[in-house]
Backbone as a chain_set.jsonl record, in Angstrom:
{"seq": "ERPLARLQGDVDGERLLGAKGGFIDLSRLPLESIERIEIVKGPQSTLYGSEAMGGVINLITRESKEALSGNLRLRYGTLNRLDGHGSVSIQEGILHNQFVVGWHSNDSFDLNPADESTDGNAVQQFDAFNQTRLQLAANAWVTARFGYLQRKSWGIDSNGVAVVDRTNLTEDAQSLMKWTVLPDENSA", "coords": {"N": [[0.877, -1.133, 0.08], [0.649, 2.123, -1.008], [1.726, 5.096, 0.424], [-0.233, 8.076, 0.685], [0.739, 11.082, -1.342], [1.964, 14.277, -0.24], [0.462, 16.91, -1.303], [0.362, 20.252, -2.437], [-2.171, 22.588, -2.777], [-2.787, 25.332, -4.928], [-4.14, 28.418, -6.014], [-3.765, 30.596, -8.703], [-1.028, 30.76, -7.791], [-1.141, 31.244, -5.227], [-1.564, 29.719, -1.813], [-4.259, 27.491, -1.644], [-6.68, 27.788, 0.914], [-8.094, 25.983, 3.675], [-7.932, 23.236, 3.98], [-9.071, 20.034, 5.003], [-8.265, 17.775, 7.331], [-6.116, 17.255, 5.988], [-6.828, 17.183, 3.344], [-7.99, 18.824, 0.281], [-10.72, 20.157, -0.751], [-11.499, 20.41, -4.034], [-13.672, 21.005, -5.485], [-14.868, 23.228, -4.455], [-13.929, 25.541, -5.917], [-15.375, 26.845, -8.754], [-15.196, 24.897, -11.762], [-15.573, 26.367, -14.209], [-14.309, 28.611, -13.727], [-11.756, 28.294, -14.146], [-8.768, 28.42, -16.076], [-6.445, 26.973, -16.835], [-4.361, 24.237, -15.572], [-1.532, 23.813, -13.639], [1.014, 21.464, -12.911], [3.478, 20.547, -10.666], [5.771, 18.207, -10.218], [7.208, 16.258, -7.567], [9.195, 16.887, -4.621], [8.903, 20.064, -3.459], [8.98, 21.782, -1.317], [10.973, 23.555, -0.588], [10.487, 25.825, -2.317], [7.657, 26.211, -2.069], [6.665, 25.652, 0.538], [6.034, 23.673, 3.433], [3.823, 21.939, 2.904], [4.1, 20.962, 0.478], [5.407, 18.618, -0.218], [4.892, 16.307, -2.015], [4.39, 17.663, -4.363], [3.074, 20.212, -6.371], [-0.182, 21.573, -7.147], [-1.402, 23.906, -9.306], [-3.898, 26.134, -9.96], [-4.921, 27.939, -12.31], [-6.723, 30.814, -12.897], [-9.377, 32.168, -14.995], [-9.048, 35.253, -16.956], [-10.592, 37.965, -18.071], [-10.664, 38.806, -21.483], [-11.993, 40.246, -23.254], [-14.046, 43.348, -23.46], [-16.582, 42.859, -22.401], [-17.931, 39.905, -21.611], [-19.828, 36.79, -21.463], [-21.39, 33.928, -20.486], [-23.864, 31.107, -20.431], [-24.811, 28.107, -19.261], [-26.517, 25.024, -19.365], [-27.347, 22.002, -18.234], [-29.001, 18.644, -18.465], [-29.701, 15.311, -16.972], [-29.955, 12.029, -16.419], [-31.562, 10.706, -13.311], [-32.661, 13.055, -12.723], [-30.544, 14.84, -12.91], [-29.075, 18.083, -12.807], [-27.188, 20.533, -13.951], [-25.982, 23.667, -13.901], [-24.596, 26.754, -15.021], [-23.437, 30.172, -14.873], [-21.482, 32.904, -16.15], [-19.92, 36.229, -16.061], [-17.576, 38.412, -17.472], [-15.725, 41.239, -17.193], [-13.733, 43.667, -18.663], [-12.304, 46.676, -18.213], [-10.674, 49.319, -18.598], [-8.568, 49.834, -15.903], [-9.79, 47.905, -14.589], [-10.482, 44.395, -14.073], [-12.715, 41.804, -14.059], [-14.284, 38.85, -12.913], [-17.08, 36.909, -12.599], [-18.659, 34.057, -11.467], [-21.331, 31.724, -11.12], [-23.122, 28.892, -10.019], [-25.258, 26.012, -10.095], [-25.974, 22.764, -9.025], [-27.494, 19.631, -9.038], [-28.967, 16.52, -8.014], [-30.989, 13.66, -7.883], [-31.413, 10.983, -5.359], [-30.393, 7.517, -5.538], [-31.368, 4.27, -5.624], [-30.366, 0.856, -5.287], [-31.595, -1.472, -4.547], [-34.827, -1.545, -4.442], [-36.453, -2.957, -2.696], [-35.86, -2.373, 0.039], [-35.828, 0.237, 2.413], [-33.7, 1.974, 2.356], [-31.321, 4.247, 0.712], [-28.875, 4.047, -1.953], [-27.426, 5.938, -3.114], [-26.725, 9.342, -2.397], [-29.036, 12.124, -2.623], [-28.287, 15.307, -3.905], [-27.766, 18.883, -3.611], [-26.286, 21.721, -4.763], [-24.822, 24.836, -4.489], [-22.815, 27.415, -5.851], [-20.553, 30.139, -5.781], [-18.319, 32.402, -7.297], [-16.002, 34.983, -7.37], [-13.725, 37.161, -8.855], [-11.743, 40.063, -8.739], [-9.485, 42.272, -10.213], [-7.485, 45.113, -9.981], [-5.409, 47.032, -12.179], [-2.896, 48.811, -11.168], [-0.587, 49.902, -12.066], [1.794, 49.227, -14.626], [3.415, 47.428, -13.403], [2.103, 46.72, -11.029], [-0.632, 45.728, -8.923], [-3.981, 45.044, -7.563], [-5.563, 42.309, -6.239], [-8.577, 40.764, -5.541], [-10.367, 38.142, -4.263], [-13.124, 36.024, -3.877], [-15.083, 33.343, -2.723], [-17.843, 30.956, -2.582], [-19.415, 28.184, -1.289], [-22.338, 25.887, -0.975], [-23.34, 22.885, -0.038], [-25.829, 20.317, -0.014], [-26.447, 17.264, 1.086], [-28.491, 14.244, 1.036], [-30.057, 11.232, 2.323], [-31.046, 7.87, 2.872], [-30.509, 5.475, 5.523], [-30.837, 2.084, 6.467], [-30.993, -0.656, 8.713], [-32.519, -2.867, 8.762], [-33.7, -2.913, 11.235], [-33.936, -0.318, 12.2], [-34.628, 2.849, 10.774], [-32.872, 5.461, 9.313], [-32.436, 8.883, 8.693], [-30.166, 10.398, 6.796], [-28.481, 13.425, 6.7], [-26.607, 15.978, 5.332], [-24.942, 18.97, 5.532], [-22.911, 21.334, 4.047], [-21.008, 24.211, 4.2], [-18.981, 26.639, 2.823], [-16.738, 29.192, 2.726], [-14.35, 31.543, 1.212], [-11.728, 33.896, 1.078], [-9.613, 36.255, -0.498], [-7.195, 38.959, -0.352], [-4.857, 40.493, -2.206], [-1.757, 42.284, -2.772], [0.237, 43.112, -5.44], [3.483, 43.916, -6.419], [5.694, 44.359, -8.876], [9.385, 44.475, -9.508], [10.504, 47.397, -10.919], [11.485, 47.487, -14.351], [13.154, 49.389, -15.425], [14.496, 50.336, -13.273], [16.779, 48.796, -12.78]], "CA": [[-0.038, -0.072, 0.021], [1.562, 3.265, -0.944], [1.179, 6.358, 1.19], [-0.671, 9.358, -0.072], [1.679, 12.124, -1.485], [1.472, 15.516, 0.3], [0.412, 17.839, -2.368], [-0.244, 21.585, -2.001], [-3.087, 23.259, -3.764], [-2.595, 26.79, -5.225], [-4.862, 29.212, -6.92], [-2.905, 31.708, -9.108], [0.158, 30.81, -7.15], [-1.534, 31.524, -3.681], [-2.149, 28.371, -1.339], [-5.659, 27.278, -1.323], [-6.998, 27.55, 2.342], [-9.258, 25.318, 4.082], [-7.65, 21.919, 3.896], [-9.632, 19.367, 6.09], [-7.709, 16.432, 7.452], [-5.007, 17.169, 4.92], [-7.36, 17.173, 1.876], [-8.402, 20.027, -0.143], [-11.95, 19.978, -1.796], [-11.242, 21.412, -5.176], [-15.251, 21.401, -6.012], [-15.131, 24.66, -3.981], [-13.764, 26.459, -7.021], [-16.125, 26.223, -9.962], [-14.396, 24.441, -12.956], [-15.777, 27.176, -15.207], [-13.362, 29.76, -13.395], [-10.382, 27.792, -14.327], [-8.252, 28.461, -17.458], [-5.402, 25.957, -17.024], [-3.928, 23.728, -14.314], [-0.165, 23.531, -13.724], [1.324, 20.49, -12.072], [4.856, 20.696, -10.525], [6.074, 17.069, -9.582], [8.366, 16.148, -6.671], [9.258, 17.759, -3.391], [8.955, 21.614, -3.649], [8.843, 22.508, -0.107], [11.839, 24.838, -0.476], [9.89, 26.876, -2.902], [6.357, 26.481, -1.77], [6.472, 25.335, 1.826], [6.099, 22.211, 4.07], [2.719, 21.094, 2.482], [4.392, 20.663, -0.959], [6.376, 17.411, -0.195], [4.726, 15.484, -3.111], [4.335, 18.475, -5.493], [2.069, 21.424, -6.297], [-1.066, 21.826, -8.149], [-1.683, 25.251, -9.266], [-5.168, 26.377, -10.801], [-4.818, 29.434, -12.939], [-8.105, 31.255, -13.138], [-9.517, 32.783, -16.21], [-9.021, 36.561, -16.885], [-11.425, 38.642, -19.061], [-9.918, 39.329, -22.51], [-12.898, 41.165, -23.938], [-14.649, 44.429, -22.596], [-17.671, 42.368, -21.777], [-18.288, 38.691, -22.096], [-20.63, 36.057, -20.436], [-22.063, 32.659, -20.928], [-24.829, 30.391, -19.542], [-24.838, 26.575, -19.733], [-27.438, 24.184, -18.594], [-27.256, 20.338, -18.73], [-29.867, 17.764, -17.713], [-29.583, 14.043, -17.306], [-30.62, 10.886, -15.457], [-31.775, 10.933, -11.876], [-32.927, 14.597, -12.605], [-29.217, 15.552, -12.781], [-29.182, 19.408, -13.439], [-25.978, 21.337, -13.853], [-26.235, 24.992, -14.718], [-23.773, 27.887, -14.513], [-23.443, 31.21, -15.628], [-20.375, 33.811, -15.816], [-19.812, 37.322, -16.608], [-16.459, 38.893, -17.305], [-15.612, 42.489, -17.541], [-12.449, 44.329, -18.699], [-12.573, 48.113, -18.627], [-9.553, 50.181, -18.186], [-7.579, 49.22, -14.928], [-10.568, 46.798, -13.899], [-10.639, 43.076, -14.675], [-13.599, 41.184, -13.096], [-14.935, 37.557, -13.186], [-18.154, 36.308, -11.632], [-19.347, 32.772, -11.856], [-22.234, 31.17, -10.259], [-23.482, 27.535, -10.461], [-26.402, 25.165, -9.409], [-25.931, 21.468, -9.301], [-28.415, 18.863, -8.21], [-29.377, 15.154, -8.523], [-31.734, 12.787, -7.108], [-30.819, 9.863, -4.797], [-30.713, 6.377, -6.191], [-31.497, 2.935, -4.868], [-30.072, -0.345, -6.13], [-32.562, -2.43, -4.111], [-36.032, -0.865, -4.164], [-37.178, -3.643, -1.66], [-35.534, -1.841, 1.321], [-35.948, 1.734, 2.561], [-32.241, 2.695, 2.259], [-30.895, 4.646, -0.65], [-27.5, 3.782, -2.126], [-26.614, 7.247, -3.476], [-27.454, 10.557, -1.792], [-29.423, 13.331, -3.457], [-27.419, 16.382, -3.704], [-28.102, 20.201, -4.007], [-25.07, 22.553, -4.466], [-24.741, 26.246, -5.07], [-21.455, 27.923, -5.774], [-20.263, 31.529, -6.432], [-16.787, 32.856, -7.256], [-15.705, 36.44, -7.848], [-12.096, 37.761, -8.929], [-11.487, 41.319, -9.315], [-8.199, 42.74, -10.166], [-7.274, 46.545, -10.518], [-4.101, 47.217, -12.601], [-2.668, 50.144, -10.672], [0.485, 50.252, -12.978], [2.342, 48.033, -15.383], [4.071, 46.288, -12.396], [1.567, 46.847, -9.751], [-2.067, 45.491, -9.146], [-4.544, 44.451, -6.498], [-6.528, 41.186, -6.524], [-9.573, 40.41, -4.487], [-11.137, 36.893, -4.693], [-14.11, 35.338, -2.903], [-15.691, 32.161, -3.263], [-18.767, 30.397, -1.492], [-20.11, 26.931, -1.745], [-23.201, 25.351, 0.06], [-23.833, 21.506, -0.679], [-26.608, 19.516, 0.909], [-26.832, 15.852, 0.406], [-29.41, 13.394, 1.932], [-30.485, 9.824, 1.801], [-31.777, 7.019, 3.966], [-29.861, 4.277, 5.843], [-31.515, 1.143, 6.987], [-30.329, -2.083, 8.962], [-33.579, -3.838, 9.04], [-34.488, -2.623, 12.557], [-34.04, 1.072, 12.248], [-34.456, 3.774, 9.593], [-32.098, 6.593, 9.679], [-32.494, 9.895, 7.628], [-28.812, 11.002, 6.866], [-28.38, 14.543, 5.93], [-25.226, 16.594, 5.558], [-24.992, 20.52, 4.958], [-21.496, 21.808, 3.982], [-21.023, 25.557, 3.725], [-17.421, 26.967, 2.794], [-16.416, 30.453, 2.145], [-12.967, 31.724, 1.166], [-11.417, 35.147, 0.283], [-8.192, 36.651, -0.415], [-6.921, 40.176, -1.017], [-3.361, 40.388, -2.579], [-1.167, 43.345, -3.491], [1.482, 42.623, -6.063], [4.265, 45.013, -7.018], [7.034, 43.772, -9.285], [10.489, 45.42, -9.549], [10.353, 48.064, -12.167], [12.44, 47.038, -15.306], [13.957, 50.536, -15.61], [15.236, 50.596, -12.02], [17.981, 47.995, -12.654]], "C": [[0.892, 1.18, 0.045], [0.768, 4.394, -0.13], [0.734, 7.397, 0.314], [0.508, 10.491, -0.181], [1.051, 13.427, -0.845], [1.577, 16.631, -0.768], [-0.223, 19.245, -1.849], [-1.082, 22.13, -3.155], [-3.059, 24.703, -3.842], [-3.67, 27.295, -6.192], [-4.193, 30.559, -7.445], [-1.631, 31.929, -8.349], [-0.027, 31.12, -5.548], [-2.044, 30.02, -3.219], [-3.675, 28.449, -1.185], [-5.993, 26.968, 0.053], [-7.978, 26.63, 2.474], [-9.13, 23.69, 3.864], [-8.201, 21.257, 5.109], [-9.11, 17.998, 6.222], [-6.65, 16.202, 6.497], [-5.511, 17.187, 3.58], [-7.928, 18.377, 1.534], [-9.603, 19.589, -1.102], [-11.885, 20.844, -3.03], [-12.721, 21.696, -5.812], [-15.555, 22.642, -5.398], [-14.859, 25.694, -4.972], [-14.427, 25.924, -8.196], [-15.139, 26.086, -11.091], [-14.49, 25.617, -13.892], [-14.9, 28.515, -15.051], [-11.891, 29.428, -13.781], [-9.876, 27.793, -15.822], [-7.377, 27.262, -17.724], [-5.059, 25.388, -15.545], [-2.375, 23.348, -14.623], [0.17, 22.666, -12.612], [3.036, 20.479, -12.03], [5.044, 19.275, -9.666], [7.248, 16.997, -8.566], [8.375, 17.038, -5.584], [9.767, 19.184, -3.782], [8.783, 22.277, -2.485], [9.847, 23.605, 0.093], [11.332, 25.983, -1.146], [8.473, 27.344, -2.49], [5.948, 26.199, -0.32], [6.284, 23.916, 2.213], [4.944, 21.366, 3.345], [3.141, 20.503, 0.976], [5.49, 19.392, -1.043], [6.176, 16.575, -1.586], [4.597, 16.282, -4.388], [3.283, 19.617, -5.252], [1.113, 21.294, -7.432], [-1.629, 23.202, -8.168], [-2.729, 25.574, -10.362], [-4.999, 27.794, -11.051], [-6.23, 29.726, -13.49], [-8.081, 32.165, -14.366], [-9.384, 34.392, -16.012], [-9.846, 36.986, -18.13], [-10.551, 39.15, -20.233], [-10.777, 40.317, -23.45], [-13.545, 42.379, -22.961], [-15.887, 43.781, -21.833], [-17.883, 41.021, -22.382], [-19.086, 37.851, -20.97], [-21.124, 34.959, -21.276], [-23.018, 32.016, -19.909], [-24.901, 29.079, -20.208], [-25.695, 25.929, -18.726], [-27.366, 22.708, -19.192], [-28.202, 19.545, -17.815], [-29.689, 16.265, -17.917], [-30.287, 13.162, -16.376], [-30.539, 11.18, -14.071], [-32.05, 12.486, -11.719], [-31.65, 15.297, -12.268], [-29.423, 16.978, -13.432], [-27.823, 20.182, -12.951], [-26.086, 22.619, -14.658], [-25.151, 25.948, -14.084], [-23.759, 28.985, -15.552], [-22.153, 32.054, -15.217], [-20.491, 35.006, -16.553], [-18.456, 37.742, -16.385], [-16.436, 40.225, -17.743], [-14.055, 42.93, -17.609], [-12.594, 45.686, -19.212], [-11.564, 48.826, -17.89], [-8.817, 49.358, -17.146], [-8.467, 48.047, -14.354], [-10.704, 45.549, -14.707], [-11.546, 42.339, -13.647], [-14.14, 39.863, -13.692], [-15.828, 37.215, -12.14], [-18.673, 35.172, -12.197], [-20.164, 32.235, -10.772], [-22.891, 29.905, -10.849], [-24.516, 27.003, -9.551], [-26.221, 23.718, -9.869], [-26.811, 20.648, -8.386], [-28.684, 17.33, -8.804], [-30.134, 14.594, -7.449], [-31.024, 11.654, -6.397], [-31.206, 8.78, -5.699], [-30.69, 5.24, -5.213], [-31.46, 1.728, -5.739], [-31.131, -1.407, -5.732], [-33.832, -1.705, -3.603], [-36.833, -1.725, -3.134], [-36.932, -3.184, -0.222], [-35.767, -0.315, 1.291], [-34.74, 2.522, 2.313], [-32.121, 3.172, 0.827], [-29.281, 4.441, -0.725], [-26.562, 5.023, -2.409], [-27.278, 8.316, -3.022], [-27.933, 11.508, -2.924], [-28.558, 14.403, -3.029], [-27.94, 17.739, -4.237], [-26.881, 21.009, -3.818], [-25.184, 23.881, -5.272], [-23.374, 26.693, -4.781], [-21.249, 29.211, -6.359], [-18.753, 31.712, -6.248], [-16.695, 34.175, -7.901], [-14.28, 36.723, -7.703], [-12.091, 38.973, -9.422], [-9.967, 41.738, -9.119], [-8.119, 44.157, -10.624], [-5.762, 46.578, -10.758], [-3.784, 48.607, -12.191], [-1.554, 50.751, -11.637], [0.958, 49.078, -13.753], [2.747, 47.018, -14.406], [3.428, 46.29, -11.216], [0.068, 46.578, -9.915], [-2.487, 44.919, -7.849], [-5.499, 43.517, -6.913], [-7.295, 40.84, -5.318], [-10.285, 39.108, -5.029], [-12.034, 36.48, -3.458], [-14.917, 34.245, -3.488], [-16.685, 31.524, -2.109], [-19.418, 29.099, -2.165], [-21.115, 26.385, -0.548], [-23.69, 24.008, -0.724], [-24.605, 20.87, 0.549], [-26.771, 18.352, 0.302], [-27.677, 15.171, 1.576], [-29.646, 12.051, 1.284], [-30.947, 9.147, 3.043], [-30.922, 5.766, 4.367], [-30.99, 3.439, 6.692], [-30.826, -0.289, 7.412], [-31.196, -3.017, 9.242], [-34.369, -3.622, 10.382], [-34.868, -1.184, 12.544], [-33.97, 1.734, 10.934], [-33.914, 4.979, 9.908], [-31.965, 7.558, 8.639], [-30.928, 10.543, 7.839], [-28.977, 12.221, 6.075], [-27.133, 15.281, 6.311], [-25.419, 18.024, 4.778], [-23.639, 20.825, 5.188], [-21.556, 23.294, 3.404], [-19.465, 25.924, 3.903], [-17.354, 28.23, 2.091], [-14.806, 30.735, 2.201], [-12.835, 33.125, 0.598], [-10.048, 35.482, 0.514], [-8.045, 38.123, -0.939], [-5.362, 40.188, -1.091], [-2.889, 41.735, -3.24], [0.021, 42.741, -4.145], [2.115, 43.824, -6.626], [5.558, 44.365, -7.384], [8.108, 44.913, -9.448], [10.266, 46.22, -11.025], [11.601, 47.701, -13.132], [13.502, 48.12, -15.407], [14.799, 50.944, -14.575], [16.61, 49.878, -12.068], [19.277, 48.672, -13.327]], "O": [[1.756, 1.325, 0.909], [-0.451, 4.546, -0.058], [1.306, 7.589, -0.759], [1.159, 10.773, 0.825], [-0.159, 13.647, -0.893], [2.644, 17.176, -1.05], [-1.128, 19.322, -1.018], [-0.698, 22.106, -4.324], [-3.31, 25.331, -2.813], [-4.039, 26.574, -7.119], [-4.086, 31.524, -6.688], [-1.154, 33.057, -8.228], [0.932, 31.208, -4.782], [-2.714, 29.272, -3.931], [-4.23, 29.404, -0.642], [-5.616, 25.869, 0.461], [-8.731, 26.398, 1.529], [-10.11, 22.99, 3.612], [-7.925, 21.738, 6.207], [-9.404, 17.123, 5.408], [-6.298, 15.058, 6.205], [-4.702, 17.207, 2.652], [-8.393, 19.057, 2.449], [-9.464, 18.812, -2.047], [-12.249, 22.017, -2.945], [-12.849, 22.615, -6.621], [-16.571, 23.2, -5.811], [-15.521, 26.73, -4.914], [-14.187, 24.804, -8.645], [-14.352, 26.99, -11.37], [-13.425, 25.916, -14.431], [-14.761, 29.34, -15.954], [-10.983, 30.256, -13.71], [-10.524, 27.215, -16.694], [-7.547, 26.593, -18.743], [-5.412, 25.967, -14.518], [-2.023, 22.721, -15.622], [-0.234, 22.928, -11.48], [3.754, 20.421, -13.029], [4.534, 19.189, -8.549], [8.235, 17.702, -8.779], [7.57, 17.969, -5.587], [10.852, 19.4, -4.323], [8.408, 23.446, -2.579], [9.6, 24.519, 0.88], [11.623, 27.099, -0.714], [8.107, 28.519, -2.522], [4.811, 26.552, -0.004], [6.374, 23.027, 1.366], [5.121, 20.156, 3.203], [2.463, 19.629, 0.437], [6.32, 19.328, -1.95], [7.165, 16.203, -2.217], [4.68, 15.68, -5.459], [2.762, 19.877, -4.167], [1.501, 20.952, -8.549], [-2.253, 23.65, -7.205], [-2.486, 25.323, -11.543], [-4.945, 28.671, -10.19], [-6.794, 29.044, -14.345], [-7.09, 32.791, -14.742], [-9.62, 34.816, -14.881], [-9.736, 36.329, -19.165], [-9.673, 39.957, -19.927], [-10.248, 41.062, -24.276], [-13.491, 42.246, -21.738], [-16.158, 44.179, -20.7], [-18.015, 40.947, -23.604], [-19.024, 38.149, -19.777], [-21.259, 35.009, -22.499], [-22.992, 32.323, -18.717], [-25.024, 28.915, -21.422], [-25.665, 26.173, -17.52], [-27.337, 22.393, -20.382], [-28.22, 19.723, -16.597], [-29.516, 15.917, -19.085], [-31.154, 13.591, -15.616], [-29.596, 11.824, -13.612], [-31.702, 13.094, -10.707], [-31.628, 16.224, -11.459], [-29.924, 17.029, -14.555], [-27.509, 20.371, -11.776], [-26.252, 22.637, -15.877], [-24.864, 25.944, -12.887], [-23.988, 28.843, -16.754], [-21.745, 31.953, -14.06], [-21.093, 34.976, -17.627], [-17.991, 37.549, -15.262], [-17.14, 40.471, -18.723], [-13.253, 42.593, -16.738], [-12.927, 45.93, -20.372], [-11.603, 48.924, -16.664], [-8.446, 48.228, -17.466], [-7.891, 47.219, -13.647], [-11.007, 45.607, -15.899], [-11.178, 42.258, -12.475], [-14.42, 39.808, -14.89], [-15.49, 37.203, -10.957], [-19.129, 35.206, -13.34], [-19.765, 32.267, -9.607], [-23.181, 29.859, -12.045], [-24.669, 27.437, -8.41], [-26.316, 23.478, -11.072], [-26.897, 20.88, -7.18], [-28.585, 17.092, -10.008], [-29.999, 14.943, -6.276], [-29.938, 11.35, -6.889], [-32.12, 8.911, -6.514], [-30.074, 5.278, -4.148], [-32.23, 1.516, -6.676], [-31.516, -2.192, -6.598], [-33.882, -1.3, -2.441], [-37.876, -1.232, -2.704], [-37.7, -3.551, 0.668], [-35.88, 0.293, 0.227], [-34.836, 3.725, 2.067], [-32.7, 2.621, -0.11], [-28.538, 4.63, 0.238], [-25.38, 5.155, -2.093], [-28.494, 8.32, -3.212], [-27.317, 11.646, -3.981], [-28.114, 14.429, -1.882], [-28.548, 17.719, -5.307], [-26.398, 21.004, -2.685], [-25.554, 23.975, -6.442], [-22.803, 26.452, -3.717], [-21.764, 29.421, -7.457], [-18.09, 31.291, -5.3], [-17.315, 34.406, -8.939], [-13.676, 36.572, -6.641], [-12.434, 39.087, -10.599], [-9.347, 41.573, -8.069], [-8.695, 44.424, -11.679], [-4.944, 46.271, -9.892], [-4.325, 49.546, -12.776], [-1.592, 51.938, -11.962], [0.493, 47.968, -13.495], [2.444, 45.836, -14.571], [4.067, 45.882, -10.246], [-0.527, 47.075, -10.871], [-1.682, 44.392, -7.082], [-6.248, 43.784, -7.852], [-6.761, 40.646, -4.226], [-10.732, 39.081, -6.175], [-11.695, 36.599, -2.28], [-15.355, 34.284, -4.638], [-16.387, 31.568, -0.915], [-19.836, 29.028, -3.32], [-20.777, 26.428, 0.635], [-24.295, 24.032, -1.796], [-24.23, 20.859, 1.722], [-27.176, 18.273, -0.857], [-27.583, 15.462, 2.768], [-29.5, 11.769, 0.094], [-31.198, 9.748, 4.088], [-30.639, 5.006, 3.441], [-31.837, 3.963, 7.416], [-30.207, -0.966, 6.591], [-30.848, -3.992, 9.907], [-35.493, -4.084, 10.576], [-36.012, -0.843, 12.846], [-33.304, 1.23, 10.029], [-34.459, 5.622, 10.805], [-31.388, 7.177, 7.621], [-30.579, 11.088, 8.886], [-29.502, 12.198, 4.962], [-26.663, 15.223, 7.448], [-25.932, 18.155, 3.667], [-23.13, 20.659, 6.296], [-22.07, 23.546, 2.314], [-18.806, 25.596, 4.89], [-17.85, 28.364, 0.973], [-14.091, 30.244, 3.075], [-13.645, 33.551, -0.225], [-9.393, 35.111, 1.488], [-8.73, 38.48, -1.898], [-4.685, 39.912, -0.101], [-3.549, 42.245, -4.146], [0.75, 41.957, -3.537], [1.459, 44.67, -7.234], [6.368, 43.916, -6.572], [7.786, 46.1, -9.512], [9.907, 45.652, -12.056], [12.713, 47.639, -12.606], [14.684, 47.783, -15.471], [15.713, 51.748, -14.762], [17.539, 50.355, -11.417], [20.364, 48.096, -13.291]]}, "num_chains": 1, "name": "protein.A"}
């Protein structure tokens, strides 16, 4: 049995906070807000800190490239699975902003209809993500990021004697404000 590698999760080079039991739930960040994923293999603790013994996964978020853009997507499937999300991106002068919101749900399922229990939980999830960047100069900017996730899942357990309603509600919020100033190329 191989031990789990200690990986660090970053968003735009900043450590993704909120690890629970050493694990980071990447579903907190809507996939629609990700432009690309960078993976650095091997021990990187000297560059990224002690959590990066097995490597680093860096999620790079999208930036608006047009003055105004947006999209809306909706998908429906079996078990009343509904996945919907919308996004709006704005780039105007020094302002770059991206807002993404999503709704995801599906019914529970039961492999054995003869008993009361369900094998798979029903799920409802709402997530929202906003990133705003103000470009103060060619080498200086301020970034503010906020994300929120609410996930509710429920089902029924039965052992033949008792029937138990299992319900779980998870709420997670994260925020970041970052000032970046790079050395001026003309100062060297």
